[in-house]
Amino acid sequence: MKEVQEHFPDGFLWGGATSAIQIEGGYREGGKGLSTADMVTVGSRTEKRRVTRELNEDVLYPSHEAIDFYHRYEEDIALFAEMGFKIFRMSISWSRIFPAGEETEPNEAGLQFYDKVFAELKKHGIEPLVTLSHYELPYALTEKYNGWASRKLIDLFVKYADVVLTRYKDVVKYWITFNEINCLLKPYGNYLAGGMILEADQGMFTNPNSEQRLERIQAMHHQLVASARAVIRARELNPDIHMGCMITYHTPYPYTCSPDDVMMTLEEDLINNLMCSDVQIRGEYSGRALRYMKEHGVELEFTAEDEEILKRGCVDYYTFSYYTPFTLSKNPPAELTNGNMSRGIKNPYLQTSDWGWQIDAQGLRWALNNIYHRYEIPMMIVENGLGAEDHIAEDGTIADDYRIEYLREHVKAMKEAIKDGVELIGYTPWGCIDLVSVSTGEMAKRYGMIYVDKHDDGSGSLRRLRKNSFHWYKQVIASNGENLG
Ligand code: BG6
């Protein structure tokens, strides 16, 4: 009989998470091509980010320099090592490897950059966790094919995945295919995840009323097939590689106990949270997903070959981002709140961050239980954290106690879930080093344990400073989650 697990397991993978578009910069260096992220302007809490189809000299594009990891990776990795990281989540930039997406040969200089990053991680005993596609594709594919709306992207992605999987098959053990693949179920995923441009709307997150549902779900289907093909290829190259899905998970709460609200909550879970992982873990769309598509007039172009590939390309482990829960009601009250680029009803029991994201550590335990007891495969939380403004005191300290409090509560929730029997193997809080916010393009929305002196207007020395959370997290890792301060 299994025993109740009272502690984090030995070998638990503590670390931190980032993505290429939010840290690298060097947007034209080493032969890199323009990516979809490179065309997005800076925004703010009130001003939306825009996609410009040509680069405009008078506009600030935060990804172009980001936090300059491209030149500072050695210093950054040394800081991760000082905190005791066992694993570091990063993504490879597709446009560094195939600058326009359709070259026959990969860009060797782009590969050499990642050779160096992986060697540096290895030097410090840190395991890389690599996302193949994190909100980025060569921009040329957006203009030529309207991004993932086209089936052509599957072959182009697989060609790219094949190159990096082949090169790093013995260096990188943990992979994720697509970041937050299920965000293509929502209009905000159009450009962000699908690289699809709306002629009438150059806003990055598009008009929420513009449905485009068929195109988006077809794009998501293409990514699901591409993901499965990458999994199949990785296994051929090295059967020990671990391939994961990555889902943006919002714990769904009914606003009232009316059966209507409860049913709506179940539907939210089955479609927006679970639809993609059902495909990536079970190899086929659930009955509920098929019904959803039918009732919304989504007639997928779905070949017999797709069916066979989805069946064969199931992932080994489940990863997800968890920031905020989602409250639903058939008769919503007027008061709404922000939440990870979507909107939901304000939950009166929860506090919100400065950016209006609701904070709920128990929702993480709920999510871990719900997901694990559905799939029973190892799980990793690959994003979680508090975006907040930080201030440097005169003596140089950054007292981010609010972040420590947030992380502490979430680590406690993880421990409870482990006691519940969940097989949790790792935790990589988001933006372990301050980075560019995806939703607003700001630097002011900081998640890091390492402060980066860079500001919304692009100014700053790029100097790195340790926040109080740096020292706190170091002690958490050293005690394998026992000493939470
Ligand atoms: C996730 C993304 O949705 O949320 C990250 O995978 C992103 O790329 C993170 O940065 C936090 O969102 P934001 O808008 O605060 O950067």
Short mmCIF file of C-alpha atoms and ligand atoms in Angstrom, two decimals:
data_model
loop_
_atom_site.label_atom_id
_atom_site.label_comp_id
_atom_site.label_asym_id
_atom_site.label_seq_id
_atom_site.Cartn_x
_atom_site.Cartn_y
_atom_site.Cartn_z
CA MET A 1 0.00 0.00 0.00
CA LYS A 2 1.18 3.54 -0.75
CA GLU A 3 2.02 5.74 2.24
CA VAL A 4 1.01 9.32 2.87
CA GLN A 5 3.90 11.44 1.65
CA GLU A 6 4.56 14.07 4.34
CA HIS A 7 7.41 15.92 2.64
CA PHE A 8 8.58 17.10 -0.73
CA PRO A 9 10.16 14.08 -2.40
CA ASP A 10 13.93 13.76 -2.61
CA GLY A 11 15.18 15.18 -5.86
CA PHE A 12 12.28 17.63 -6.10
CA LEU A 13 13.05 20.03 -8.95
CA TRP A 14 13.10 23.54 -7.46
CA GLY A 15 13.89 26.28 -9.91
CA GLY A 16 12.54 29.19 -11.89
CA ALA A 17 10.96 29.92 -15.26
CA THR A 18 11.43 32.34 -18.15
CA SER A 19 10.91 32.55 -21.90
CA ALA A 20 13.20 33.71 -24.71
CA ILE A 21 11.00 36.62 -25.80
CA GLN A 22 10.93 38.03 -22.27
CA ILE A 23 14.60 37.77 -21.33
CA GLU A 24 16.94 37.34 -24.29
CA GLY A 25 17.00 40.59 -26.24
CA GLY A 26 19.72 40.47 -28.93
CA TYR A 27 16.82 40.45 -31.34
CA ARG A 28 18.97 40.83 -34.46
CA GLU A 29 22.15 39.24 -33.18
CA GLY A 30 23.65 35.95 -34.25
CA GLY A 31 21.54 35.92 -37.40
CA LYS A 32 18.21 35.89 -35.54
CA GLY A 33 15.13 36.73 -37.59
CA LEU A 34 12.23 38.86 -36.46
CA SER A 35 9.72 36.98 -34.35
CA THR A 36 6.06 37.70 -33.73
CA ALA A 37 7.07 39.06 -30.30
CA ASP A 38 9.52 41.51 -31.88
CA MET A 39 6.64 43.34 -33.57
CA VAL A 40 4.76 44.10 -30.35
CA THR A 41 4.96 47.56 -28.78
CA VAL A 42 5.23 48.41 -25.11
CA GLY A 43 1.90 48.93 -23.32
CA SER A 44 0.80 49.65 -19.78
CA ARG A 45 -1.98 48.82 -17.35
CA THR A 46 -4.24 51.10 -19.34
CA GLU A 47 -2.73 51.12 -22.82
CA LYS A 48 -2.91 47.95 -24.90
CA ARG A 49 0.11 46.55 -26.67
CA ARG A 50 -0.07 46.78 -30.46
CA VAL A 51 1.34 44.71 -33.29
CA THR A 52 3.06 46.81 -35.96
CA ARG A 53 3.59 45.02 -39.23
CA GLU A 54 6.75 47.05 -39.92
CA LEU A 55 9.22 48.09 -37.23
CA ASN A 56 8.83 51.74 -36.39
CA GLU A 57 11.90 53.63 -35.12
CA ASP A 58 9.88 55.85 -32.83
CA VAL A 59 8.30 53.00 -30.95
CA LEU A 60 9.65 50.92 -28.08
CA TYR A 61 9.57 47.14 -28.58
CA PRO A 62 10.42 45.53 -25.23
CA SER A 63 11.60 42.19 -26.62
CA HIS A 64 14.43 43.82 -28.59
CA GLU A 65 16.63 44.19 -25.55
CA ALA A 66 14.46 42.59 -22.86
CA ILE A 67 16.83 42.01 -19.91
CA ASP A 68 19.75 41.19 -22.20
CA PHE A 69 20.08 37.57 -21.10
CA TYR A 70 21.67 37.06 -24.53
CA HIS A 71 24.82 38.74 -23.22
CA ARG A 72 24.39 38.21 -19.48
CA TYR A 73 23.42 34.55 -19.22
CA GLU A 74 26.58 33.63 -17.32
CA GLU A 75 25.89 36.12 -14.55
CA ASP A 76 22.21 35.15 -14.42
CA ILE A 77 22.86 31.43 -14.28
CA ALA A 78 25.43 31.99 -11.52
CA LEU A 79 22.71 33.77 -9.51
CA PHE A 80 20.26 30.89 -10.12
CA ALA A 81 22.96 28.51 -8.90
CA GLU A 82 23.50 30.64 -5.81
CA MET A 83 19.80 30.21 -4.99
CA GLY A 84 20.31 26.46 -5.36
CA PHE A 85 18.24 25.91 -8.53
CA LYS A 86 17.96 22.31 -9.63
CA ILE A 87 16.15 23.23 -12.86
CA PHE A 88 15.77 26.29 -15.06
CA ARG A 89 12.88 26.74 -17.47
CA MET A 90 13.69 28.65 -20.64
CA SER A 91 12.56 28.53 -24.23
CA ILE A 92 14.42 28.28 -27.48
CA SER A 93 13.60 31.06 -29.91
CA TRP A 94 12.43 29.48 -33.16
CA SER A 95 13.50 32.60 -35.07
CA ARG A 96 17.09 32.17 -33.85
CA ILE A 97 17.20 28.73 -35.41
CA PHE A 98 15.16 29.35 -38.57
CA PRO A 99 15.11 33.16 -38.95
CA ALA A 100 12.31 33.19 -41.54
CA GLY A 101 10.98 29.74 -40.75
CA GLU A 102 11.52 28.24 -44.20
CA GLU A 103 15.29 28.01 -44.64
CA THR A 104 16.58 24.56 -45.50
CA GLU A 105 19.52 24.78 -43.08
CA PRO A 106 19.34 25.98 -39.47
CA ASN A 107 21.22 29.06 -38.32
CA GLU A 108 24.37 27.69 -36.69
CA ALA A 109 25.02 30.88 -34.72
CA GLY A 110 21.61 30.58 -33.10
CA LEU A 111 22.32 27.01 -32.07
CA GLN A 112 25.70 27.99 -30.70
CA PHE A 113 24.06 30.46 -28.34
CA TYR A 114 22.00 27.66 -26.79
CA ASP A 115 25.06 25.36 -26.74
CA LYS A 116 26.68 27.94 -24.48
CA VAL A 117 23.64 28.40 -22.25
CA PHE A 118 23.25 24.64 -21.72
CA ALA A 119 26.98 24.27 -21.03
CA GLU A 120 26.74 27.03 -18.42
CA LEU A 121 23.75 25.37 -16.76
CA LYS A 122 25.58 22.06 -16.72
CA LYS A 123 28.63 23.70 -15.14
CA HIS A 124 26.36 24.68 -12.22
CA GLY A 125 24.52 21.36 -12.06
CA ILE A 126 21.22 22.90 -13.21
CA GLU A 127 18.90 20.84 -15.36
CA PRO A 128 17.42 22.76 -18.32
CA LEU A 129 13.68 22.57 -18.92
CA VAL A 130 13.10 23.74 -22.46
CA THR A 131 9.92 25.01 -24.09
CA LEU A 132 10.01 24.59 -27.87
CA SER A 133 7.44 27.30 -28.52
CA HIS A 134 6.72 30.06 -26.04
CA TYR A 135 4.54 32.74 -27.66
CA GLU A 136 6.88 33.19 -30.60
CA LEU A 137 7.30 32.18 -34.21
CA PRO A 138 9.27 33.66 -37.11
CA TYR A 139 7.25 36.72 -38.08
CA ALA A 140 7.65 35.89 -41.78
CA LEU A 141 5.31 32.93 -41.20
CA THR A 142 2.66 35.27 -39.87
CA GLU A 143 2.77 37.43 -42.99
CA LYS A 144 3.00 34.50 -45.40
CA TYR A 145 0.68 31.92 -43.88
CA ASN A 146 -1.25 33.77 -41.17
CA GLY A 147 0.70 31.74 -38.63
CA TRP A 148 -0.81 28.59 -37.16
CA ALA A 149 -4.05 29.08 -39.11
CA SER A 150 -2.15 27.21 -41.83
CA ARG A 151 -1.46 23.48 -41.72
CA LYS A 152 1.87 24.28 -43.36
CA LEU A 153 3.15 25.39 -39.94
CA ILE A 154 3.10 21.81 -38.68
CA ASP A 155 5.88 20.69 -41.00
CA LEU A 156 7.88 23.87 -40.44
CA PHE A 157 7.64 23.49 -36.67
CA VAL A 158 8.56 19.81 -36.80
CA LYS A 159 11.62 20.67 -38.90
CA TYR A 160 12.70 23.18 -36.22
CA ALA A 161 11.89 20.79 -33.37
CA ASP A 162 13.84 18.03 -35.10
CA VAL A 163 16.94 20.21 -35.30
CA VAL A 164 16.96 21.18 -31.63
CA LEU A 165 15.83 17.80 -30.31
CA THR A 166 18.58 16.10 -32.31
CA ARG A 167 21.23 18.54 -31.14
CA TYR A 168 20.20 18.51 -27.48
CA LYS A 169 18.80 15.00 -27.05
CA ASP A 170 21.52 14.08 -24.56
CA VAL A 171 21.76 17.50 -22.94
CA VAL A 172 18.13 18.37 -22.21
CA LYS A 173 15.97 15.79 -20.48
CA TYR A 174 12.82 17.84 -19.79
CA TRP A 175 10.94 19.46 -22.67
CA ILE A 176 7.64 21.23 -23.11
CA THR A 177 6.18 21.46 -26.61
CA PHE A 178 3.86 24.52 -26.59
CA ASN A 179 3.46 27.06 -23.82
CA GLU A 180 -0.17 27.44 -22.64
CA ILE A 181 -1.50 25.71 -25.73
CA ASN A 182 -5.10 26.10 -24.51
CA CYS A 183 -4.97 29.88 -24.71
CA LEU A 184 -5.92 29.45 -28.37
CA LEU A 185 -9.40 28.70 -27.07
CA LYS A 186 -9.67 32.39 -26.19
CA PRO A 187 -9.58 35.41 -28.53
CA TYR A 188 -6.48 36.76 -26.79
CA GLY A 189 -4.55 33.77 -28.14
CA ASN A 190 -4.96 34.80 -31.79
CA TYR A 191 -1.68 36.59 -32.25
CA LEU A 192 0.01 35.70 -28.98
CA ALA A 193 -0.06 31.94 -29.42
CA GLY A 194 -1.23 31.51 -32.99
CA GLY A 195 0.70 34.27 -34.75
CA MET A 196 -2.51 35.17 -36.59
CA ILE A 197 -3.16 38.78 -37.53
CA LEU A 198 -6.59 40.31 -37.75
CA GLU A 199 -6.67 42.79 -40.60
CA ALA A 200 -9.06 45.07 -38.80
CA ASP A 201 -7.39 45.02 -35.43
CA GLN A 202 -3.71 45.44 -34.70
CA GLY A 203 -4.14 45.13 -30.95
CA MET A 204 -2.02 42.28 -29.61
CA PHE A 205 -4.90 40.70 -27.78
CA THR A 206 -7.52 41.58 -30.40
CA ASN A 207 -11.01 42.74 -29.79
CA PRO A 208 -12.54 40.21 -27.37
CA ASN A 209 -15.73 40.33 -29.39
CA SER A 210 -14.03 39.09 -32.51
CA GLU A 211 -14.63 35.40 -32.26
CA GLN A 212 -12.64 33.81 -35.11
CA ARG A 213 -13.28 30.62 -33.21
CA LEU A 214 -12.98 28.24 -36.13
CA GLU A 215 -9.63 29.63 -37.21
CA ARG A 216 -8.28 29.61 -33.67
CA ILE A 217 -9.34 26.09 -32.86
CA GLN A 218 -8.02 24.88 -36.20
CA ALA A 219 -4.72 26.58 -35.29
CA MET A 220 -4.80 24.87 -31.89
CA HIS A 221 -5.43 21.54 -33.60
CA HIS A 222 -2.38 22.15 -35.81
CA GLN A 223 -0.32 22.78 -32.67
CA LEU A 224 -1.65 19.63 -31.02
CA VAL A 225 -0.61 17.60 -34.06
CA ALA A 226 2.76 19.38 -34.20
CA SER A 227 3.25 18.71 -30.49
CA ALA A 228 2.50 14.99 -30.95
CA ARG A 229 4.94 14.76 -33.85
CA ALA A 230 7.65 16.40 -31.74
CA VAL A 231 6.97 13.87 -28.98
CA ILE A 232 7.21 10.96 -31.41
CA ARG A 233 10.47 12.31 -32.83
CA ALA A 234 11.98 12.92 -29.38
CA ARG A 235 11.28 9.32 -28.36
CA GLU A 236 12.99 8.02 -31.48
CA LEU A 237 16.03 10.11 -30.64
CA ASN A 238 16.22 9.24 -26.96
CA PRO A 239 13.60 7.16 -25.14
CA ASP A 240 14.65 8.74 -21.83
CA ILE A 241 13.57 12.24 -22.84
CA HIS A 242 10.57 13.60 -20.91
CA MET A 243 8.07 15.46 -23.09
CA GLY A 244 5.40 17.57 -21.42
CA CYS A 245 2.27 19.49 -22.28
CA MET A 246 1.78 22.97 -20.80
CA ILE A 247 -1.63 24.33 -19.88
CA THR A 248 -2.79 27.64 -18.44
CA TYR A 249 -5.02 26.38 -15.65
CA HIS A 250 -7.61 28.52 -13.89
CA THR A 251 -9.28 26.80 -10.99
CA PRO A 252 -12.98 27.30 -11.72
CA TYR A 253 -15.34 28.34 -8.93
CA PRO A 254 -19.12 28.73 -9.17
CA TYR A 255 -20.18 32.19 -8.02
CA THR A 256 -23.24 30.69 -6.31
CA CYS A 257 -24.42 27.18 -5.51
CA SER A 258 -27.13 27.40 -8.15
CA PRO A 259 -26.95 24.26 -10.29
CA ASP A 260 -26.61 26.53 -13.34
CA ASP A 261 -23.44 28.10 -11.96
CA VAL A 262 -22.07 24.72 -10.90
CA MET A 263 -22.70 23.26 -14.35
CA MET A 264 -21.10 26.28 -15.98
CA THR A 265 -18.04 25.73 -13.82
CA LEU A 266 -17.79 22.11 -14.90
CA GLU A 267 -18.04 23.15 -18.54
CA GLU A 268 -15.33 25.74 -18.03
CA ASP A 269 -13.06 23.07 -16.61
CA LEU A 270 -13.78 20.46 -19.29
CA ILE A 271 -13.27 22.87 -22.17
CA ASN A 272 -10.91 25.68 -21.28
CA ASN A 273 -8.73 23.82 -18.79
CA LEU A 274 -8.82 20.18 -19.84
CA MET A 275 -9.61 19.97 -23.54
CA CYS A 276 -6.00 20.22 -24.75
CA SER A 277 -4.44 18.08 -22.04
CA ASP A 278 -7.06 15.39 -22.73
CA VAL A 279 -5.72 15.26 -26.29
CA GLN A 280 -2.07 15.45 -25.27
CA ILE A 281 -2.36 12.82 -22.54
CA ARG A 282 -5.14 10.53 -23.79
CA GLY A 283 -4.52 10.93 -27.50
CA GLU A 284 -7.98 12.09 -28.52
CA TYR A 285 -10.54 14.84 -28.05
CA SER A 286 -13.03 14.18 -25.27
CA GLY A 287 -16.72 13.75 -26.08
CA ARG A 288 -17.37 17.09 -24.39
CA ALA A 289 -14.84 18.81 -26.61
CA LEU A 290 -16.41 17.32 -29.74
CA ARG A 291 -19.82 18.53 -28.62
CA TYR A 292 -18.42 22.01 -27.91
CA MET A 293 -16.98 22.21 -31.41
CA LYS A 294 -20.15 20.94 -33.02
CA GLU A 295 -22.34 23.42 -31.15
CA HIS A 296 -20.05 26.30 -32.08
CA GLY A 297 -19.91 25.42 -35.75
CA VAL A 298 -16.25 24.41 -35.57
CA GLU A 299 -15.77 21.80 -38.29
CA LEU A 300 -12.16 20.85 -37.83
CA GLU A 301 -10.06 19.77 -40.76
CA PHE A 302 -8.96 16.55 -39.10
CA THR A 303 -7.23 13.87 -41.17
CA ALA A 304 -6.92 10.14 -40.47
CA GLU A 305 -3.19 10.74 -40.15
CA ASP A 306 -3.81 13.43 -37.48
CA GLU A 307 -5.82 10.90 -35.52
CA GLU A 308 -3.05 8.36 -35.62
CA ILE A 309 -0.37 10.94 -34.71
CA LEU A 310 -2.34 12.26 -31.73
CA LYS A 311 -2.67 8.72 -30.42
CA ARG A 312 1.03 8.00 -30.73
CA GLY A 313 2.35 11.35 -29.52
CA CYS A 314 1.11 11.44 -25.92
CA VAL A 315 3.24 13.31 -23.39
CA ASP A 316 4.99 11.87 -20.33
CA TYR A 317 4.21 14.53 -17.79
CA TYR A 318 1.82 17.40 -17.23
CA THR A 319 2.97 20.97 -16.67
CA PHE A 320 0.92 24.08 -16.09
CA SER A 321 0.86 27.72 -15.14
CA TYR A 322 -1.20 28.71 -12.15
CA TYR A 323 -1.80 32.31 -11.23
CA THR A 324 -5.41 32.93 -10.48
CA PRO A 325 -8.77 31.14 -10.24
CA PHE A 326 -11.82 31.92 -12.30
CA THR A 327 -15.30 32.54 -10.90
CA LEU A 328 -18.31 31.87 -13.08
CA SER A 329 -21.99 32.60 -13.06
CA LYS A 330 -24.92 32.49 -15.46
CA ASN A 331 -26.05 35.81 -14.00
CA PRO A 332 -22.83 37.65 -13.33
CA PRO A 333 -22.80 40.69 -11.07
CA ALA A 334 -21.44 43.85 -12.58
CA GLU A 335 -18.11 43.82 -10.74
CA LEU A 336 -15.43 42.17 -12.81
CA THR A 337 -11.72 41.62 -12.34
CA ASN A 338 -8.65 41.01 -14.47
CA GLY A 339 -7.14 37.56 -14.56
CA ASN A 340 -4.27 36.41 -16.74
CA MET A 341 -5.47 38.24 -19.80
CA SER A 342 -9.02 36.92 -19.48
CA ARG A 343 -11.80 38.34 -17.35
CA GLY A 344 -13.81 36.71 -14.64
CA ILE A 345 -16.12 37.65 -11.82
CA LYS A 346 -14.58 39.12 -8.71
CA ASN A 347 -14.43 36.55 -5.94
CA PRO A 348 -15.23 38.39 -2.68
CA TYR A 349 -13.07 35.99 -0.64
CA LEU A 350 -9.86 36.79 -2.47
CA GLN A 351 -7.28 39.60 -2.52
CA THR A 352 -5.98 40.86 -5.83
CA SER A 353 -2.54 41.88 -7.03
CA ASP A 354 -1.78 45.44 -8.16
CA TRP A 355 -2.65 44.26 -11.66
CA GLY A 356 -6.01 42.92 -10.54
CA TRP A 357 -5.10 39.21 -10.60
CA GLN A 358 -6.81 37.34 -7.78
CA ILE A 359 -4.58 35.49 -5.35
CA ASP A 360 -5.61 32.02 -4.19
CA ALA A 361 -3.10 29.45 -2.99
CA GLN A 362 -5.82 26.93 -2.12
CA GLY A 363 -6.89 27.04 -5.75
CA LEU A 364 -3.48 25.56 -6.58
CA ARG A 365 -4.11 22.58 -4.30
CA TRP A 366 -7.52 22.20 -5.92
CA ALA A 367 -5.98 22.27 -9.39
CA LEU A 368 -3.23 19.79 -8.51
CA ASN A 369 -5.77 17.34 -7.12
CA ASN A 370 -8.23 17.75 -9.93
CA ILE A 371 -5.65 17.27 -12.65
CA TYR A 372 -3.63 14.51 -11.00
CA HIS A 373 -6.60 12.35 -10.13
CA ARG A 374 -7.75 12.61 -13.75
CA TYR A 375 -4.49 11.66 -15.48
CA GLU A 376 -2.23 10.14 -12.82
CA ILE A 377 1.00 11.21 -14.45
CA PRO A 378 3.82 13.28 -12.90
CA MET A 379 3.12 17.00 -12.65
CA MET A 380 5.22 20.12 -12.60
CA ILE A 381 4.13 23.70 -11.86
CA VAL A 382 6.14 25.64 -14.42
CA GLU A 383 4.69 29.11 -13.77
CA ASN A 384 3.32 30.76 -10.65
CA GLY A 385 4.12 34.06 -9.01
CA LEU A 386 3.16 37.59 -8.09
CA GLY A 387 3.62 40.48 -10.49
CA ALA A 388 4.23 43.52 -8.29
CA GLU A 389 6.14 46.80 -8.17
CA ASP A 390 9.35 46.69 -6.16
CA HIS A 391 11.27 49.50 -4.51
CA ILE A 392 14.95 49.73 -3.71
CA ALA A 393 15.67 51.11 -0.25
CA GLU A 394 18.55 53.50 0.34
CA ASP A 395 20.68 50.68 1.68
CA GLY A 396 20.07 48.74 -1.55
CA THR A 397 17.70 46.13 -0.13
CA ILE A 398 14.48 45.20 -1.86
CA ALA A 399 11.98 44.12 0.77
CA ASP A 400 9.49 42.17 -1.33
CA ASP A 401 7.73 40.56 1.63
CA TYR A 402 4.45 40.45 -0.34
CA ARG A 403 6.14 38.14 -2.86
CA ILE A 404 7.57 35.93 -0.12
CA GLU A 405 4.12 35.70 1.44
CA TYR A 406 2.58 34.76 -1.92
CA LEU A 407 5.18 32.10 -2.67
CA ARG A 408 5.10 30.71 0.87
CA GLU A 409 1.35 30.13 0.71
CA HIS A 410 1.66 28.44 -2.67
CA VAL A 411 4.48 26.18 -1.50
CA LYS A 412 2.31 25.20 1.49
CA ALA A 413 -0.53 24.38 -0.91
CA MET A 414 1.85 22.22 -2.95
CA LYS A 415 2.86 20.33 0.18
CA GLU A 416 -0.79 19.71 1.02
CA ALA A 417 -1.34 18.36 -2.49
CA ILE A 418 1.66 16.06 -2.10
CA LYS A 419 0.05 14.74 1.10
CA ASP A 420 -3.13 14.27 -0.95
CA GLY A 421 -1.18 11.85 -3.13
CA VAL A 422 -0.32 14.13 -6.04
CA GLU A 423 2.91 13.21 -7.79
CA LEU A 424 4.46 16.66 -8.02
CA ILE A 425 8.02 16.61 -9.31
CA GLY A 426 8.97 20.27 -9.68
CA TYR A 427 8.22 23.94 -9.20
CA THR A 428 9.57 26.74 -11.35
CA PRO A 429 8.05 30.06 -10.25
CA TRP A 430 7.59 32.52 -13.08
CA GLY A 431 10.10 35.21 -13.82
CA CYS A 432 12.65 34.16 -11.23
CA ILE A 433 14.52 37.12 -12.65
CA ASP A 434 12.54 40.27 -13.55
CA LEU A 435 11.48 40.18 -17.18
CA VAL A 436 9.16 41.81 -19.70
CA SER A 437 5.47 41.29 -18.97
CA VAL A 438 3.65 39.55 -21.79
CA SER A 439 0.30 41.20 -21.25
CA THR A 440 1.48 44.79 -20.83
CA GLY A 441 5.10 44.85 -22.03
CA GLU A 442 6.05 46.56 -18.77
CA MET A 443 9.10 45.99 -16.63
CA ALA A 444 7.31 47.49 -13.63
CA LYS A 445 5.30 44.29 -13.25
CA ARG A 446 8.06 42.33 -11.59
CA TYR A 447 7.97 38.65 -10.63
CA GLY A 448 11.63 38.07 -9.90
CA MET A 449 13.70 37.12 -6.94
CA ILE A 450 16.43 38.92 -8.84
CA TYR A 451 15.81 42.59 -9.57
CA VAL A 452 16.85 43.93 -12.98
CA ASP A 453 17.47 47.65 -13.26
CA LYS A 454 15.40 48.19 -16.40
CA HIS A 455 12.32 50.35 -16.74
CA ASP A 456 9.22 50.68 -18.85
CA ASP A 457 10.73 53.39 -21.03
CA GLY A 458 13.68 51.14 -21.87
CA SER A 459 16.14 52.96 -19.56
CA GLY A 460 18.25 51.32 -16.85
CA SER A 461 21.70 49.91 -16.23
CA LEU A 462 20.52 46.27 -16.44
CA ARG A 463 22.30 45.66 -13.14
CA ARG A 464 21.08 42.61 -11.20
CA LEU A 465 20.25 42.84 -7.46
CA ARG A 466 19.15 40.19 -4.98
CA LYS A 467 15.71 40.83 -3.46
CA ASN A 468 14.72 39.52 -0.02
CA SER A 469 12.82 36.75 -1.81
CA PHE A 470 16.15 35.58 -3.25
CA HIS A 471 17.44 34.76 0.23
CA TRP A 472 14.09 33.30 1.25
CA TYR A 473 13.86 30.98 -1.77
CA LYS A 474 17.47 29.85 -1.25
CA GLN A 475 16.55 28.63 2.22
CA VAL A 476 13.39 26.93 0.91
CA ILE A 477 15.41 25.02 -1.66
CA ALA A 478 18.20 24.15 0.79
CA SER A 479 15.63 22.66 3.19
CA ASN A 480 13.69 20.94 0.36
CA GLY A 481 10.57 22.93 1.21
CA GLU A 482 10.71 22.47 5.00
CA ASN A 483 11.94 25.90 6.05
CA LEU A 484 9.42 28.42 4.76
CA GLY A 485 10.62 31.25 6.99
C1 BG6 B 1 1.82 33.32 -18.73
C2 BG6 B 1 2.84 33.32 -19.83
O1 BG6 B 1 0.56 33.38 -19.28
O2 BG6 B 1 1.79 34.40 -17.86
C3 BG6 B 1 4.09 34.13 -19.51
O3 BG6 B 1 3.21 32.01 -20.20
C4 BG6 B 1 3.68 35.42 -18.87
O4 BG6 B 1 4.83 34.29 -20.70
C5 BG6 B 1 2.98 35.08 -17.55
O5 BG6 B 1 4.71 36.32 -18.66
C6 BG6 B 1 2.63 36.28 -16.71
O6 BG6 B 1 1.89 37.19 -17.45
P1 BG6 B 1 2.31 38.71 -17.54
O7 BG6 B 1 1.32 39.31 -18.43
O8 BG6 B 1 2.24 39.23 -16.15
O9 BG6 B 1 3.67 38.73 -18.11
#
